[in-house]
C-alpha cells in the first residue's frame, strides 16, 4: 500500500497530466460542428485554420466569390462621411459612397491597380464635361447614370448629388475647409437641371476641381433617408450617420463595431455589381503591427497596411506574401518655429545638419524617398535645383552656425508618442545636432498634449507628417506653410509666399504653376523654416494569391476588384 | 451576518460616490487638448472653438461638474469625443470580452497556483517545492507581452495548434445571442457546443499568457498561508488525535488557509477587471483595456471618466462578493455570538 | 513492564550542536498519572511533542527510545516516531486555538470517532453527542452545532478531552490543560481526567508548572530543568524529601511566594554538565560533567553528584 506521501506525489502528477490533456484537447479540437453564419448569404471559406475549412449556407450555388479580410493601420472611429478622420474610415467611406467620377485604374506588376493621376472615368456620372468659363471659373456638367441605386434600392438622382455638396458646404463637417480650393462656397453654385443632369459652377480655375470630384466625400448620399432621420438640432443627420452607410457605391456597411471591425457587404443594388470581385470585406482592427504582419504571413489576413518598415524585409522574403510599394507625395518633416528660433542662420545650420540619408536607411529601412521641401520630390511642380539644397553638409552647417553668432543653442524637439518612427528620427537628428554643438532635448508627448503645444506654438522643433488629398502642391503649401493655417507649426508668415500660393492654386496653366511654385519653394528655402525629412513609400502586404487591390489618391484602398484564388 | 453585509454595502456605495467625484478632477489634470485632436487635421481656430463649445470643454469647472454629476447618476456617461458614440454603450459592449478573458485567466491561474502551492507547502524543500518557487519567481518577473509573443509565435504561427490573434471567434462566425456576454457560456446555453469550443480555442492563447503570469502570486500566497495553517496549533491537535493525512491537508490546512487565498484571488481578479491593455493589444481582443488606453492618448475625457467609474463600480462589487465569501468561509465572521459560556 | 518508557531522549535544533533535551527518561505505569513539572522553557512541551512524533520543523530527535507497552515506536528507517491516536494522544494548553475554527464541534469529535473506532457517519455523530454529555457539557445539542469561537475556554477544553477520550488511548498526555482556565473549571477538568484513568486504566503524562496541580493529580513526579531530568520519584517522596537542589529551590520559591519562573538568567543550553549548575548554591567541580540519574532511595532518583548528607533536611 502506498504511503501518504507517495499518494500526494501521484496526485500532483495527475493534476499536471489533466491540465496538459485539456490543453491538447483544445488545440486539436476540429472545426467540425462550428456553425459559421454570415449576415448575407454567400458561401464562406475560412483561411488558415488547421483541420479544414467550413462552408455553410451557400445562397446561390454558382456564387463563389471569396470573402476578404483586411487589417489597416488604425481603427475606425466613425464612418460619418463628412467628419471621419482615420485612415481606415477613408477606406470604408470610399467603398460605400460613389462619387461622380473616379480615377482610371491602371494595372501594375504584381496584380494590383493604381489609380491614374491624369485620367478619370465616369462612375456615378455616365459622362461629364468640364469647361473653363470666361469669368475665371469652371463649369462642370455631369450626365448621371440612370441605373444607379442606393443600397436600399432607391434610385440615385441629381438631387442626391446636390444634397451631398450642400451638406459639405453648410454642415458642421470639415469638408467646408476644402471647398475654397475649388471655389465652391454656396449652394447656389449647384444646379439640378433634371433628374439626371447636374451642374457645378466653380468660381476659380484649379486642376484640383476634377480631382476633388473623385473623392468619396462627394459621393451620393441618400437624401430621403437622412432627411427622415434629421432632428431639429441636427438637420443634416450627422449623429445618425455616425455608424452606418447610406450610399450608392459597391458596398454597404453591414456591421459596424468601432475599434473592432467593420464589415462591408456588396451592395446588391449597385449598378455594376457584377464587377465586384469578392463577396464582402471584413475590415478588422488588429492594433499590434507585428501581429498584422504575422497574420498576413499565416493567411488569416488577405491585406494589411501599416506594417513597420523594419518588418518589411522579412515579409518581402516570404514567398506567401506580396509587398506592394507606392511612392507618395506626402511629407515627413521637422518644423522650426521661427518665433522660438528667430535666427535664420541657426535654422540653416540645422537644415544642413540633419542626416537625411541615414533617416531613410536606418529609420525607414529604405522605404522612403528624399522629400526636399514642402513640394516633395515626387510632386507636380517640384524644382530639383532648389530641392537639392536640402542636403546634409556638416561643414556648411558649422559655417551657418558661426555666421549666426549664437553659441550654446539649446532646443526642445517634440514628437508624438504614437509615432515610433518620429521618435527614432528624433534621436538621429539629435545626435547630429549635438556634434555641431546644438543641444536638443527630445520630448515624447502623448498625442493630445503634442497637438495642444504644437498649435500653441510652444515647440521650437517638432516632427510632423502630412499627405494631401489630391496630391496638389499648392494645397500642400497652403495647409502647411501659409500664414495663419492651423497646422502651420513653424508660424511662417510671408506675404509674397502666400500670394504665390494663391496664384498657383487657381491656375490651370502648367507653365504658370511651375514658375510660381518654384518661386515659392525658393522663398521657403531661403527662410529655412523646415528640414523636410522624407517622403514615405507606402507599403501594403497581401497574401500571395490576392489580386485586385486598387490604390488611389493618398493610397486610399479600393476593394471593388479585390479577390484571391486558392492557388497561384 | 446581515448587519455585516449591510455595513459593507453602505461603505461600498459611499466608495462609489467618492470614485465618481474624484475621477472628475483627476481626469482634468491631464495635459493636452482633446478638442484639437477631435477637430482633426483640417481644423482651424473656429472649428476647434465650436467643438469646445459642443462638448462643454470651455464651461467653468463648477458647471461641468454639475452637468457631470447629474448625468452620471442617471447612468449617462457622456459621449466619446473620439468616436461620437455613447460611452455607456461602448463600455458595456466591450466589458464582456474583458471579463470573459479575466475570468478564465483567473480560473487557470487558480488551477495552476493552488495545487502547486498546496503541494509545495505540504512537501517543503522537496524538489516540488523548489520547482514551485522557481515558477513563482519566473511568473512574477516575466513580461506579459514577451510570453504572449512567444506563445503566438510557437503555438499559432509555427505549430498551428491555436488560431491567430484576431478576435474572439473566427472571422465570419456569428457570436451567440447574448445572455451573459460570455461567448463560451452563451454558446453552451444555446446548446451550440461547436461554437463554445471555438470560443475556447480563441480564448486559449491570451488566457494561457495571463494565467501563467497570474498563477505566481496565487501560488506564493497559497504556499505561505498553507505553511502557516499547517504549523498552526489546531493542525497539531488534528495530528495528535489521528486525523488522516489527506484530511489534515485539506480540511485543517487548506480550508483554514482559504481566507488569504481568497484575498489573493480577489486581488488578481480585480487587477484584471479593467482589462489588460497589453494582452488586448497583442491579441486584438475587443475589450475595455484598449478602449481606455486609446482614450488616454487622445484625451477623451468622457470615455476615461466612464471607464474609471464602471471599473470602480465593478471593483467595489467584487469586494462585496469577496466579503460575502469571507463570511461563508469563516464562521468567526459569520456568527459573532457566543452559544454557551 | 511500564506502559510508557522513555529513555535517553535527546532533541535539538537542526544544525545546532546544543541540545534542547538531554537524556530525558521516565516511565508511566498503567492507571497512573505521572507529573512532568518544570519552569517554562524547561522542555516539558518539547519532550511531549517528541514522544508524540509531533516535533515542529527545524527540530530533530537525536537519540533515545520511546516504548509503548514494550514496543519501540520509532521507525528505524526514517528515524521518525510512528504513533497512532489509539496508542497515545495529547491535549494542549490553549484549547481555543487547538480546535479547528472553521469546523463545527460535533464534526470535530465525530471525525475522531470515525477514524479511530472505524465507525460509520451516523454512529460517529451519535457517539460524539454522547461524548459531549459525558464530559459534562450542558446543552450538548447546541454545542454540537457550534463553532469553537462561540464557546468559552473551559468548554473548549472539555471538547478537547472528549476528542481525546474518543481516541481511547493507552497514554494521554495533558500539556498544561488548565493553565488558561479559571480555577473553578480546573477542578472539573481534573475530575474528568481522573474518571478517564479509572475507566480505561490508561496512563496520563500530566505536564504543568503548577506544583499545586501536581499535588492534586499526580501519583509520581518528574522534575525537568533546562531540558534535563533533575529528579523523579513518587509524589510523596519528592514532595516530602526533595533530593535535588533544584527541586528544593522550587519548593522554597512556592513557600516564599516567589514566582520560580522569573530569574535573571535563562537556562544555558550550552552547558555541558548539569544545566542547573549556574544557579546551584552547591555547585562544585564535578558538576561540569553530565550527572546521570542515581537511585538514592527505592523508586526515587536524583541527577546530582552531591552526597545527600550535605543537603537533606534543610527547611
Short mmCIF file of N, CA and C in Angstrom, two decimals, chain B residues 171-308:
data_model
loop_
_atom_site.label_atom_id
_atom_site.label_comp_id
_atom_site.label_asym_id
_atom_site.label_seq_id
_atom_site.Cartn_x
_atom_site.Cartn_y
_atom_site.Cartn_z
N UNK B 171 -13.29 34.87 -38.11
CA UNK B 171 -13.92 35.90 -38.92
C UNK B 171 -15.11 35.29 -39.65
N UNK B 172 -16.24 35.89 -39.51
CA UNK B 172 -17.42 35.37 -40.19
C UNK B 172 -18.31 34.56 -39.26
N UNK B 173 -17.79 34.13 -38.12
CA UNK B 173 -18.65 33.39 -37.20
C UNK B 173 -19.54 34.34 -36.44
N UNK B 174 -20.81 33.99 -36.42
CA UNK B 174 -21.76 34.84 -35.72
C UNK B 174 -21.68 34.53 -34.23
N UNK B 175 -21.54 35.53 -33.39
CA UNK B 175 -21.50 35.25 -31.96
C UNK B 175 -22.86 34.79 -31.46
N UNK B 176 -22.91 34.06 -30.35
CA UNK B 176 -24.19 33.58 -29.84
C UNK B 176 -25.02 34.74 -29.32
N UNK B 177 -26.32 34.56 -29.28
CA UNK B 177 -27.19 35.60 -28.72
C UNK B 177 -26.78 35.85 -27.28
N UNK B 178 -26.71 37.11 -26.94
CA UNK B 178 -26.10 37.44 -25.66
C UNK B 178 -27.03 37.20 -24.48
N UNK B 179 -26.57 36.37 -23.55
CA UNK B 179 -27.28 36.26 -22.28
C UNK B 179 -26.37 36.79 -21.18
N UNK B 180 -25.16 36.26 -21.13
CA UNK B 180 -24.22 36.75 -20.14
C UNK B 180 -23.15 37.62 -20.76
N UNK B 181 -23.01 37.55 -22.06
CA UNK B 181 -21.91 38.26 -22.71
C UNK B 181 -20.68 37.39 -22.85
N UNK B 182 -20.64 36.29 -22.12
CA UNK B 182 -19.52 35.35 -22.26
C UNK B 182 -19.86 34.43 -23.43
N UNK B 183 -19.05 34.44 -24.47
CA UNK B 183 -19.35 33.61 -25.62
C UNK B 183 -19.39 32.14 -25.25
N UNK B 184 -18.48 31.73 -24.39
CA UNK B 184 -18.43 30.31 -24.04
C UNK B 184 -19.73 29.89 -23.35
N UNK B 185 -20.15 30.67 -22.39
CA UNK B 185 -21.36 30.30 -21.64
C UNK B 185 -22.60 30.43 -22.50
N UNK B 186 -22.68 31.54 -23.23
CA UNK B 186 -23.87 31.75 -24.06
C UNK B 186 -24.02 30.65 -25.10
N UNK B 187 -22.90 30.26 -25.70
CA UNK B 187 -22.99 29.19 -26.70
C UNK B 187 -23.49 27.91 -26.05
N UNK B 188 -22.97 27.61 -24.88
CA UNK B 188 -23.40 26.39 -24.20
C UNK B 188 -24.87 26.46 -23.84
N UNK B 189 -25.31 27.64 -23.40
CA UNK B 189 -26.71 27.79 -23.02
C UNK B 189 -27.63 27.59 -24.21
N UNK B 190 -27.12 27.92 -25.40
CA UNK B 190 -27.93 27.71 -26.60
C UNK B 190 -27.73 26.32 -27.18
N UNK B 191 -26.93 25.52 -26.51
CA UNK B 191 -26.72 24.16 -26.99
C UNK B 191 -25.75 24.04 -28.14
N UNK B 192 -25.09 25.16 -28.51
CA UNK B 192 -24.17 25.12 -29.65
C UNK B 192 -22.76 24.84 -29.15
N UNK B 193 -22.44 23.57 -28.98
CA UNK B 193 -21.16 23.25 -28.35
C UNK B 193 -19.99 23.43 -29.29
N UNK B 194 -20.25 23.34 -30.58
CA UNK B 194 -19.19 23.62 -31.53
C UNK B 194 -18.73 25.06 -31.40
N UNK B 195 -19.68 25.95 -31.26
CA UNK B 195 -19.35 27.36 -31.10
C UNK B 195 -18.62 27.60 -29.79
N UNK B 196 -19.04 26.88 -28.77
CA UNK B 196 -18.39 27.03 -27.49
C UNK B 196 -16.92 26.62 -27.58
N UNK B 197 -16.67 25.51 -28.25
CA UNK B 197 -15.28 25.06 -28.41
C UNK B 197 -14.49 26.09 -29.19
N UNK B 198 -15.10 26.65 -30.22
CA UNK B 198 -14.38 27.67 -31.00
C UNK B 198 -14.03 28.86 -30.13
N UNK B 199 -14.98 29.28 -29.31
CA UNK B 199 -14.71 30.41 -28.43
C UNK B 199 -13.55 30.09 -27.49
N UNK B 200 -13.53 28.87 -27.00
CA UNK B 200 -12.43 28.47 -26.11
C UNK B 200 -11.10 28.47 -26.85
N UNK B 201 -11.11 28.03 -28.09
CA UNK B 201 -9.85 27.99 -28.84
C UNK B 201 -9.28 29.38 -29.03
N UNK B 202 -10.16 30.35 -29.28
CA UNK B 202 -9.66 31.71 -29.44
C UNK B 202 -9.26 32.32 -28.12
N UNK B 203 -9.89 31.85 -27.05
CA UNK B 203 -9.53 32.35 -25.73
C UNK B 203 -8.20 31.78 -25.26
N UNK B 204 -7.86 30.61 -25.80
CA UNK B 204 -6.75 29.84 -25.22
C UNK B 204 -5.46 30.64 -25.06
N UNK B 205 -4.96 31.22 -26.15
CA UNK B 205 -3.64 31.85 -26.05
C UNK B 205 -3.60 33.03 -25.08
N UNK B 206 -4.55 33.99 -25.18
CA UNK B 206 -4.48 35.06 -24.17
C UNK B 206 -4.70 34.56 -22.76
N UNK B 207 -5.57 33.54 -22.60
CA UNK B 207 -5.80 33.03 -21.25
C UNK B 207 -4.55 32.36 -20.70
N UNK B 208 -3.87 31.60 -21.54
CA UNK B 208 -2.64 30.96 -21.08
C UNK B 208 -1.60 32.00 -20.71
N UNK B 209 -1.45 33.00 -21.57
CA UNK B 209 -0.49 34.06 -21.28
C UNK B 209 -0.76 34.68 -19.91
N UNK B 210 -2.00 35.09 -19.71
CA UNK B 210 -2.33 35.73 -18.45
C UNK B 210 -2.29 34.75 -17.29
N UNK B 211 -2.82 33.55 -17.53
CA UNK B 211 -2.92 32.58 -16.46
C UNK B 211 -1.57 32.23 -15.85
N UNK B 212 -0.58 32.04 -16.72
CA UNK B 212 0.75 31.71 -16.21
C UNK B 212 1.32 32.82 -15.35
N UNK B 213 1.13 34.03 -15.80
CA UNK B 213 1.70 35.14 -15.04
C UNK B 213 0.93 35.37 -13.75
N UNK B 214 -0.38 35.22 -13.79
CA UNK B 214 -1.18 35.44 -12.60
C UNK B 214 -1.06 34.29 -11.60
N UNK B 215 -0.63 33.13 -12.09
CA UNK B 215 -0.54 32.00 -11.17
C UNK B 215 0.51 32.24 -10.11
N UNK B 216 1.51 33.03 -10.44
CA UNK B 216 2.63 33.22 -9.50
C UNK B 216 2.20 33.82 -8.17
N UNK B 217 1.51 34.97 -8.16
CA UNK B 217 1.12 35.49 -6.85
C UNK B 217 0.17 34.56 -6.11
N UNK B 218 -0.69 33.85 -6.85
CA UNK B 218 -1.61 32.94 -6.18
C UNK B 218 -0.82 31.80 -5.54
N UNK B 219 0.13 31.28 -6.29
CA UNK B 219 0.94 30.19 -5.74
C UNK B 219 1.66 30.63 -4.48
N UNK B 220 2.25 31.79 -4.55
CA UNK B 220 3.00 32.27 -3.38
C UNK B 220 2.10 32.40 -2.16
N UNK B 221 0.92 32.97 -2.40
CA UNK B 221 0.02 33.19 -1.28
C UNK B 221 -0.48 31.86 -0.73
N UNK B 222 -0.82 30.92 -1.63
CA UNK B 222 -1.31 29.63 -1.16
C UNK B 222 -0.23 28.92 -0.36
N UNK B 223 0.97 28.94 -0.90
CA UNK B 223 2.06 28.26 -0.20
C UNK B 223 2.28 28.86 1.18
N UNK B 224 2.35 30.18 1.24
CA UNK B 224 2.62 30.82 2.52
C UNK B 224 1.50 30.58 3.52
N UNK B 225 0.26 30.71 3.07
CA UNK B 225 -0.81 30.55 4.04
C UNK B 225 -1.00 29.07 4.40
N UNK B 226 -0.68 28.17 3.48
CA UNK B 226 -0.74 26.75 3.82
C UNK B 226 0.30 26.41 4.86
N UNK B 227 1.49 26.96 4.69
CA UNK B 227 2.55 26.70 5.67
C UNK B 227 2.11 27.19 7.04
N UNK B 228 1.55 28.40 7.05
CA UNK B 228 1.02 28.93 8.31
C UNK B 228 -0.01 27.99 8.91
N UNK B 229 -0.94 27.58 8.05
CA UNK B 229 -2.03 26.74 8.54
C UNK B 229 -1.49 25.41 9.04
N UNK B 230 -0.55 24.84 8.29
CA UNK B 230 -0.03 23.53 8.69
C UNK B 230 0.80 23.60 9.96
N UNK B 231 1.31 24.77 10.28
CA UNK B 231 2.08 24.88 11.51
C UNK B 231 1.22 25.38 12.66
N UNK B 232 -0.06 25.49 12.44
CA UNK B 232 -0.92 26.03 13.48
C UNK B 232 -1.20 24.98 14.55
N UNK B 233 -1.74 25.45 15.66
CA UNK B 233 -2.00 24.54 16.76
C UNK B 233 -3.10 23.56 16.46
N UNK B 234 -4.10 24.00 15.71
CA UNK B 234 -5.18 23.04 15.52
C UNK B 234 -4.77 21.92 14.57
N UNK B 235 -3.81 22.22 13.71
CA UNK B 235 -3.30 21.11 12.88
C UNK B 235 -2.51 20.14 13.74
N UNK B 236 -1.80 20.72 14.71
CA UNK B 236 -1.05 19.85 15.64
C UNK B 236 -2.03 18.95 16.38
N UNK B 237 -3.14 19.54 16.81
CA UNK B 237 -4.15 18.74 17.50
C UNK B 237 -4.67 17.63 16.60
N UNK B 238 -4.95 18.03 15.35
CA UNK B 238 -5.51 17.03 14.43
C UNK B 238 -4.54 15.86 14.26
N UNK B 239 -3.27 16.19 14.16
CA UNK B 239 -2.29 15.11 14.04
C UNK B 239 -2.24 14.28 15.31
N UNK B 240 -2.41 14.96 16.45
CA UNK B 240 -2.35 14.22 17.71
C UNK B 240 -3.51 13.25 17.83
N UNK B 241 -4.70 13.66 17.37
CA UNK B 241 -5.85 12.79 17.57
C UNK B 241 -6.08 11.86 16.39
N UNK B 242 -5.14 11.81 15.49
CA UNK B 242 -5.17 10.74 14.49
C UNK B 242 -5.96 11.01 13.24
N UNK B 243 -6.21 12.28 12.91
CA UNK B 243 -6.90 12.58 11.66
C UNK B 243 -5.99 12.19 10.48
N UNK B 244 -6.56 11.53 9.46
CA UNK B 244 -5.71 11.06 8.36
C UNK B 244 -5.04 12.21 7.60
N UNK B 245 -3.93 11.91 6.95
CA UNK B 245 -3.08 12.91 6.30
C UNK B 245 -3.85 13.80 5.32
N UNK B 246 -4.62 13.18 4.43
CA UNK B 246 -5.29 13.99 3.41
C UNK B 246 -6.30 14.93 4.02
N UNK B 247 -6.98 14.40 5.04
CA UNK B 247 -7.98 15.24 5.66
C UNK B 247 -7.31 16.43 6.33
N UNK B 248 -6.18 16.19 6.96
CA UNK B 248 -5.47 17.30 7.60
C UNK B 248 -5.07 18.32 6.55
N UNK B 249 -4.54 17.83 5.44
CA UNK B 249 -4.05 18.73 4.41
C UNK B 249 -5.16 19.65 3.91
N UNK B 250 -6.31 19.04 3.63
CA UNK B 250 -7.36 19.85 3.02
C UNK B 250 -8.32 20.46 4.02
N UNK B 251 -8.78 19.65 4.97
CA UNK B 251 -9.80 20.19 5.85
C UNK B 251 -9.23 21.07 6.94
N UNK B 252 -8.06 20.72 7.46
CA UNK B 252 -7.49 21.54 8.50
C UNK B 252 -6.50 22.56 7.94
N UNK B 253 -5.76 22.14 6.93
CA UNK B 253 -4.77 23.04 6.36
C UNK B 253 -5.40 24.01 5.38
N UNK B 254 -5.74 23.49 4.20
CA UNK B 254 -6.18 24.36 3.13
C UNK B 254 -7.44 25.13 3.51
N UNK B 255 -8.38 24.44 4.14
CA UNK B 255 -9.64 25.10 4.46
C UNK B 255 -9.40 26.34 5.30
N UNK B 256 -8.42 26.28 6.19
CA UNK B 256 -8.14 27.44 7.03
C UNK B 256 -7.18 28.41 6.38
N UNK B 257 -6.61 28.01 5.27
CA UNK B 257 -5.76 28.95 4.54
C UNK B 257 -6.57 29.72 3.51
N UNK B 258 -7.85 29.38 3.40
CA UNK B 258 -8.67 29.95 2.34
C UNK B 258 -8.80 31.46 2.41
N UNK B 259 -8.79 32.01 3.60
CA UNK B 259 -9.00 33.44 3.68
C UNK B 259 -7.96 34.23 2.91
N UNK B 260 -6.68 34.07 3.23
CA UNK B 260 -5.69 34.82 2.44
C UNK B 260 -5.69 34.40 0.97
N UNK B 261 -6.02 33.15 0.71
CA UNK B 261 -6.04 32.72 -0.69
C UNK B 261 -7.16 33.43 -1.44
N UNK B 262 -8.31 33.54 -0.79
CA UNK B 262 -9.42 34.27 -1.41
C UNK B 262 -9.03 35.71 -1.67
N UNK B 263 -8.35 36.31 -0.71
CA UNK B 263 -7.88 37.67 -0.92
C UNK B 263 -6.99 37.75 -2.15
N UNK B 264 -6.06 36.79 -2.26
CA UNK B 264 -5.13 36.81 -3.39
C UNK B 264 -5.88 36.69 -4.71
N UNK B 265 -6.83 35.78 -4.76
CA UNK B 265 -7.59 35.61 -6.00
C UNK B 265 -8.40 36.86 -6.29
N UNK B 266 -8.95 37.44 -5.22
CA UNK B 266 -9.72 38.68 -5.41
C UNK B 266 -8.85 39.79 -5.96
N UNK B 267 -7.66 39.92 -5.43
CA UNK B 267 -6.76 40.97 -5.91
C UNK B 267 -6.41 40.74 -7.37
N UNK B 268 -6.10 39.49 -7.69
CA UNK B 268 -5.73 39.17 -9.07
C UNK B 268 -6.89 39.46 -10.02
N UNK B 269 -8.08 39.05 -9.63
CA UNK B 269 -9.24 39.29 -10.48
C UNK B 269 -9.52 40.79 -10.60
N UNK B 270 -9.37 41.50 -9.48
CA UNK B 270 -9.60 42.94 -9.52
C UNK B 270 -8.64 43.63 -10.48
N UNK B 271 -7.39 43.17 -10.46
CA UNK B 271 -6.39 43.72 -11.36
C UNK B 271 -6.80 43.53 -12.81
N UNK B 272 -7.48 42.45 -13.08
CA UNK B 272 -7.87 42.15 -14.46
C UNK B 272 -9.14 42.85 -14.88
N UNK B 273 -9.86 43.41 -13.91
CA UNK B 273 -11.18 43.96 -14.22
C UNK B 273 -11.13 45.05 -15.27
N UNK B 274 -10.10 45.89 -15.19
CA UNK B 274 -10.03 47.00 -16.12
C UNK B 274 -9.52 46.54 -17.47
N UNK B 275 -9.38 45.26 -17.66
CA UNK B 275 -8.87 44.78 -18.93
C UNK B 275 -7.37 44.96 -18.97
N UNK B 276 -6.69 43.98 -19.48
CA UNK B 276 -5.25 44.09 -19.54
C UNK B 276 -4.86 44.66 -20.90
N UNK B 277 -4.34 45.88 -20.89
CA UNK B 277 -4.09 46.58 -22.14
C UNK B 277 -3.12 45.82 -23.04
N UNK B 278 -2.08 45.33 -22.42
CA UNK B 278 -1.05 44.65 -23.22
C UNK B 278 -1.64 43.45 -23.95
N UNK B 279 -2.34 42.62 -23.21
CA UNK B 279 -2.90 41.42 -23.83
C UNK B 279 -3.93 41.80 -24.88
N UNK B 280 -4.75 42.80 -24.57
CA UNK B 280 -5.78 43.17 -25.54
C UNK B 280 -5.18 43.73 -26.82
N UNK B 281 -4.09 44.44 -26.70
CA UNK B 281 -3.43 44.94 -27.90
C UNK B 281 -2.83 43.79 -28.70
N UNK B 282 -2.12 42.96 -28.02
CA UNK B 282 -1.39 41.90 -28.70
C UNK B 282 -2.34 40.93 -29.40
N UNK B 283 -3.44 40.60 -28.75
CA UNK B 283 -4.34 39.59 -29.29
C UNK B 283 -5.54 40.21 -30.00
N UNK B 284 -5.50 41.52 -30.23
CA UNK B 284 -6.62 42.20 -30.90
C UNK B 284 -7.94 41.88 -30.19
N UNK B 285 -7.87 41.81 -28.87
CA UNK B 285 -9.06 41.44 -28.10
C UNK B 285 -9.92 42.67 -27.90
N UNK B 286 -11.20 42.63 -28.25
CA UNK B 286 -12.05 43.82 -28.18
C UNK B 286 -12.55 44.15 -26.78
N UNK B 287 -11.63 44.50 -25.89
CA UNK B 287 -12.02 44.73 -24.51
C UNK B 287 -11.94 46.20 -24.11
N UNK B 288 -12.19 46.44 -22.82
CA UNK B 288 -12.19 47.83 -22.34
C UNK B 288 -10.79 48.38 -22.13
N UNK B 289 -9.81 47.51 -21.94
CA UNK B 289 -8.46 48.00 -21.69
C UNK B 289 -7.95 48.85 -22.83
N UNK B 290 -8.13 48.32 -24.03
CA UNK B 290 -7.70 49.06 -25.22
C UNK B 290 -8.45 50.37 -25.35
N UNK B 291 -9.73 50.29 -25.04
CA UNK B 291 -10.58 51.47 -25.14
C UNK B 291 -10.06 52.57 -24.23
N UNK B 292 -9.73 52.18 -23.00
CA UNK B 292 -9.25 53.16 -22.04
C UNK B 292 -7.91 53.73 -22.48
N UNK B 293 -7.04 52.87 -22.97
CA UNK B 293 -5.72 53.33 -23.37
C UNK B 293 -5.82 54.33 -24.52
N UNK B 294 -6.67 54.01 -25.49
CA UNK B 294 -6.84 54.94 -26.61
C UNK B 294 -7.44 56.25 -26.10
N UNK B 295 -8.34 56.15 -25.14
CA UNK B 295 -8.94 57.37 -24.61
C UNK B 295 -7.88 58.27 -23.98
N UNK B 296 -6.93 57.66 -23.27
CA UNK B 296 -5.87 58.46 -22.66
C UNK B 296 -5.06 59.16 -23.73
N UNK B 297 -4.76 58.44 -24.80
CA UNK B 297 -3.89 59.02 -25.83
C UNK B 297 -4.49 60.27 -26.44
N UNK B 298 -5.80 60.29 -26.60
CA UNK B 298 -6.40 61.44 -27.26
C UNK B 298 -7.17 62.32 -26.29
N UNK B 299 -6.97 62.13 -25.02
CA UNK B 299 -7.64 62.97 -24.03
C UNK B 299 -9.15 62.90 -24.12
N UNK B 300 -9.67 61.70 -24.36
CA UNK B 300 -11.12 61.56 -24.44
C UNK B 300 -11.66 61.49 -23.02
N UNK B 301 -11.93 62.66 -22.44
CA UNK B 301 -12.26 62.73 -21.03
C UNK B 301 -13.49 61.92 -20.67
N UNK B 302 -14.51 62.01 -21.49
CA UNK B 302 -15.75 61.30 -21.15
C UNK B 302 -15.51 59.81 -21.10
N UNK B 303 -14.81 59.31 -22.11
CA UNK B 303 -14.55 57.87 -22.14
C UNK B 303 -13.72 57.46 -20.94
N UNK B 304 -12.74 58.28 -20.62
CA UNK B 304 -11.86 57.96 -19.49
C UNK B 304 -12.63 57.95 -18.19
N UNK B 305 -13.44 59.00 -18.00
CA UNK B 305 -14.24 59.05 -16.78
C UNK B 305 -15.15 57.84 -16.68
N UNK B 306 -15.82 57.59 -17.78
CA UNK B 306 -16.75 56.46 -17.81
C UNK B 306 -16.05 55.17 -17.46
N UNK B 307 -14.89 54.99 -18.04
CA UNK B 307 -14.14 53.76 -17.80
C UNK B 307 -13.80 53.62 -16.32
N UNK B 308 -13.25 54.70 -15.73
CA UNK B 308 -12.86 54.61 -14.33
C UNK B 308 -14.07 54.33 -13.45
#
